[in-house]
């Protein structure tokens, strides 16, 4: 994990990073759009896939804690502003999820599909428990035992099932800008 | 992490603590309504709404298209069943009209007013989006301040209570569903002789719950739950759901019990709703 400023200091890299930031923002924007419209059709037990959470965990896995945490916090802020209440709840939960999931970076073989699958499964459970805890601290009624159990189970399985379909694309999506900038 | 110097590690911890602390503070600060947050939220929602409306329209189109492929035999069966049901409903409707007339005469005689629901102007609205998160139960409808909607207006369907308006932008409104943890509703459970009061709140998994009911209340599975009318927001008499489970609360005395309620409204397939826009006549206490 390296704690350099998130924005590059090298002017030549600015364009590449700006493009990457734009791509990531576009990705999150489209994911929220899908989650708020199309995904109602594929809900199971009132639970739909959480694409934003999947991206945050995969980003952390690919680029480490710093990227995962910042990407998670900014995506979460967007979700919070859209909800219009308890701004910071999603941001904090995704920030901490990204921070923790990023610890895997450099320690595991990311090209093995089992790694992102396991990371998303565990990361989803971790995120759900965090949300329940933070929601309880904020005075929200999120900590309803039966509901939480089914939400954790369904969302963990649902998010994990999607990983094989999206991991390769996300890897290339990020690699296009990110690794070029790194070089 | 192991390559970090002590200074860098300390710096990282400080940054993390600051971010966590800042976000926690913001979370607490925005727990209650803040005009600034509402304005920002409406602005962002305004950017999403046209796209959400477009995508929802496409989904509806696809759903309509798939409906064409329903087999002819199935359609015939449905048609027969609907004709039979229609005849039955016509008979029932005539009987109810008679009874309504009689009720009106009796109410006029006694100085009673009509039911609360009949006192409101209804505005039809289309559902264009849902909460992107699994943690909140909200809907976005295609009516807003321009149509005269304001916060806390009640939203219903023919089946019963849906929720209340939580935020309004120029062209859209966010509806907080009764299944949301924040969408508690004052209610009574209707029984043959008694009316058990309680607060209905989201229990997750699409169900509602009524907590802290006295142990000796004669509450049973199958009882109907309606709004009590004691709330300043929800008028009385709106159907909420049906009791599906009654149990004892897990607390030492064991003198209280809870009830799980299945809402009448199927929140997964809501496409159109009605907003109780304004009172047509003042509510009078009988």
mmCIF file with all atom_site columns, N, CA, C and O in Angstrom, chain B residues 78-94:
data_model
loop_
_atom_site.group_PDB
_atom_site.id
_atom_site.type_symbol
_atom_site.label_atom_id
_atom_site.label_alt_id
_atom_site.label_comp_id
_atom_site.label_asym_id
_atom_site.label_entity_id
_atom_site.label_seq_id
_atom_site.pdbx_PDB_ins_code
_atom_site.Cartn_x
_atom_site.Cartn_y
_atom_site.Cartn_z
_atom_site.occupancy
_atom_site.B_iso_or_equiv
_atom_site.pdbx_formal_charge
_atom_site.auth_seq_id
_atom_site.auth_comp_id
_atom_site.auth_asym_id
_atom_site.auth_atom_id
_atom_site.pdbx_PDB_model_num
ATOM 1  N N  . UNK B 1 78 ? -58.112 -16.898 -19.141 1.00 0.00 ? 78 UNK B N  1
ATOM 2  C CA . UNK B 1 78 ? -58.134 -15.647 -18.368 1.00 0.00 ? 78 UNK B CA 1
ATOM 3  C C  . UNK B 1 78 ? -59.388 -14.847 -18.665 1.00 0.00 ? 78 UNK B C  1
ATOM 4  O O  . UNK B 1 78 ? -60.023 -14.285 -17.781 1.00 0.00 ? 78 UNK B O  1
ATOM 5  N N  . UNK B 1 79 ? -59.761 -14.835 -19.978 1.00 0.00 ? 79 UNK B N  1
ATOM 6  C CA . UNK B 1 79 ? -60.932 -14.086 -20.404 1.00 0.00 ? 79 UNK B CA 1
ATOM 7  C C  . UNK B 1 79 ? -62.212 -14.641 -19.762 1.00 0.00 ? 79 UNK B C  1
ATOM 8  O O  . UNK B 1 79 ? -63.035 -13.882 -19.243 1.00 0.00 ? 79 UNK B O  1
ATOM 9  N N  . UNK B 1 80 ? -62.335 -15.970 -19.765 1.00 0.00 ? 80 UNK B N  1
ATOM 10 C CA . UNK B 1 80 ? -63.508 -16.604 -19.145 1.00 0.00 ? 80 UNK B CA 1
ATOM 11 C C  . UNK B 1 80 ? -63.590 -16.260 -17.666 1.00 0.00 ? 80 UNK B C  1
ATOM 12 O O  . UNK B 1 80 ? -64.668 -15.934 -17.144 1.00 0.00 ? 80 UNK B O  1
ATOM 13 N N  . UNK B 1 81 ? -62.433 -16.366 -17.022 1.00 0.00 ? 81 UNK B N  1
ATOM 14 C CA . UNK B 1 81 ? -62.403 -16.088 -15.579 1.00 0.00 ? 81 UNK B CA 1
ATOM 15 C C  . UNK B 1 81 ? -62.758 -14.626 -15.310 1.00 0.00 ? 81 UNK B C  1
ATOM 16 O O  . UNK B 1 81 ? -63.502 -14.321 -14.360 1.00 0.00 ? 81 UNK B O  1
ATOM 17 N N  . UNK B 1 82 ? -62.265 -13.738 -16.166 1.00 0.00 ? 82 UNK B N  1
ATOM 18 C CA . UNK B 1 82 ? -62.541 -12.303 -15.977 1.00 0.00 ? 82 UNK B CA 1
ATOM 19 C C  . UNK B 1 82 ? -64.011 -11.978 -16.211 1.00 0.00 ? 82 UNK B C  1
ATOM 20 O O  . UNK B 1 82 ? -64.587 -11.142 -15.511 1.00 0.00 ? 82 UNK B O  1
ATOM 21 N N  . UNK B 1 83 ? -64.616 -12.655 -17.210 1.00 0.00 ? 83 UNK B N  1
ATOM 22 C CA . UNK B 1 83 ? -66.047 -12.423 -17.473 1.00 0.00 ? 83 UNK B CA 1
ATOM 23 C C  . UNK B 1 83 ? -66.874 -12.840 -16.263 1.00 0.00 ? 83 UNK B C  1
ATOM 24 O O  . UNK B 1 83 ? -67.770 -12.119 -15.818 1.00 0.00 ? 83 UNK B O  1
ATOM 25 N N  . UNK B 1 84 ? -66.522 -14.018 -15.730 1.00 0.00 ? 84 UNK B N  1
ATOM 26 C CA . UNK B 1 84 ? -67.254 -14.511 -14.551 1.00 0.00 ? 84 UNK B CA 1
ATOM 27 C C  . UNK B 1 84 ? -67.073 -13.545 -13.376 1.00 0.00 ? 84 UNK B C  1
ATOM 28 O O  . UNK B 1 84 ? -68.040 -13.208 -12.677 1.00 0.00 ? 84 UNK B O  1
ATOM 29 N N  . UNK B 1 85 ? -65.823 -13.111 -13.215 1.00 0.00 ? 85 UNK B N  1
ATOM 30 C CA . UNK B 1 85 ? -65.532 -12.194 -12.104 1.00 0.00 ? 85 UNK B CA 1
ATOM 31 C C  . UNK B 1 85 ? -66.252 -10.862 -12.298 1.00 0.00 ? 85 UNK B C  1
ATOM 32 O O  . UNK B 1 85 ? -66.782 -10.274 -11.365 1.00 0.00 ? 85 UNK B O  1
ATOM 33 N N  . UNK B 1 86 ? -66.301 -10.415 -13.551 1.00 0.00 ? 86 UNK B N  1
ATOM 34 C CA . UNK B 1 86 ? -66.962 -9.150  -13.871 1.00 0.00 ? 86 UNK B CA 1
ATOM 35 C C  . UNK B 1 86 ? -68.448 -9.200  -13.522 1.00 0.00 ? 86 UNK B C  1
ATOM 36 O O  . UNK B 1 86 ? -68.989 -8.249  -12.928 1.00 0.00 ? 86 UNK B O  1
ATOM 37 N N  . UNK B 1 87 ? -69.091 -10.315 -13.887 1.00 0.00 ? 87 UNK B N  1
ATOM 38 C CA . UNK B 1 87 ? -70.512 -10.459 -13.567 1.00 0.00 ? 87 UNK B CA 1
ATOM 39 C C  . UNK B 1 87 ? -70.747 -10.415 -12.066 1.00 0.00 ? 87 UNK B C  1
ATOM 40 O O  . UNK B 1 87 ? -71.680 -9.760  -11.591 1.00 0.00 ? 87 UNK B O  1
ATOM 41 N N  . UNK B 1 88 ? -69.862 -11.117 -11.357 1.00 0.00 ? 88 UNK B N  1
ATOM 42 C CA . UNK B 1 88 ? -69.997 -11.157 -9.898  1.00 0.00 ? 88 UNK B CA 1
ATOM 43 C C  . UNK B 1 88 ? -69.789 -9.762  -9.303  1.00 0.00 ? 88 UNK B C  1
ATOM 44 O O  . UNK B 1 88 ? -70.529 -9.324  -8.420  1.00 0.00 ? 88 UNK B O  1
ATOM 45 N N  . UNK B 1 89 ? -68.773 -9.064  -9.835  1.00 0.00 ? 89 UNK B N  1
ATOM 46 C CA . UNK B 1 89 ? -68.465 -7.722  -9.313  1.00 0.00 ? 89 UNK B CA 1
ATOM 47 C C  . UNK B 1 89 ? -69.578 -6.726  -9.612  1.00 0.00 ? 89 UNK B C  1
ATOM 48 O O  . UNK B 1 89 ? -69.850 -5.826  -8.818  1.00 0.00 ? 89 UNK B O  1
ATOM 49 N N  . UNK B 1 90 ? -70.228 -6.918  -10.783 1.00 0.00 ? 90 UNK B N  1
ATOM 50 C CA . UNK B 1 90 ? -71.340 -6.029  -11.131 1.00 0.00 ? 90 UNK B CA 1
ATOM 51 C C  . UNK B 1 90 ? -72.461 -6.144  -10.104 1.00 0.00 ? 90 UNK B C  1
ATOM 52 O O  . UNK B 1 90 ? -73.016 -5.133  -9.651  1.00 0.00 ? 90 UNK B O  1
ATOM 53 N N  . UNK B 1 91 ? -72.756 -7.402  -9.794  1.00 0.00 ? 91 UNK B N  1
ATOM 54 C CA . UNK B 1 91 ? -73.801 -7.632  -8.792  1.00 0.00 ? 91 UNK B CA 1
ATOM 55 C C  . UNK B 1 91 ? -73.432 -6.995  -7.459  1.00 0.00 ? 91 UNK B C  1
ATOM 56 O O  . UNK B 1 91 ? -74.213 -6.306  -6.818  1.00 0.00 ? 91 UNK B O  1
ATOM 57 N N  . UNK B 1 92 ? -72.170 -7.256  -7.090  1.00 0.00 ? 92 UNK B N  1
ATOM 58 C CA . UNK B 1 92 ? -71.689 -6.740  -5.805  1.00 0.00 ? 92 UNK B CA 1
ATOM 59 C C  . UNK B 1 92 ? -71.678 -5.208  -5.811  1.00 0.00 ? 92 UNK B C  1
ATOM 60 O O  . UNK B 1 92 ? -72.005 -4.561  -4.823  1.00 0.00 ? 92 UNK B O  1
ATOM 61 N N  . UNK B 1 93 ? -71.283 -4.660  -6.977  1.00 0.00 ? 93 UNK B N  1
ATOM 62 C CA . UNK B 1 93 ? -71.212 -3.205  -7.106  1.00 0.00 ? 93 UNK B CA 1
ATOM 63 C C  . UNK B 1 93 ? -72.592 -2.573  -6.918  1.00 0.00 ? 93 UNK B C  1
ATOM 64 O O  . UNK B 1 93 ? -72.737 -1.561  -6.225  1.00 0.00 ? 93 UNK B O  1
ATOM 65 N N  . UNK B 1 94 ? -73.587 -3.185  -7.535  1.00 0.00 ? 94 UNK B N  1
ATOM 66 C CA . UNK B 1 94 ? -74.950 -2.666  -7.386  1.00 0.00 ? 94 UNK B CA 1
ATOM 67 C C  . UNK B 1 94 ? -75.385 -2.675  -5.934  1.00 0.00 ? 94 UNK B C  1
ATOM 68 O O  . UNK B 1 94 ? -75.977 -1.715  -5.435  1.00 0.00 ? 94 UNK B O  1
#
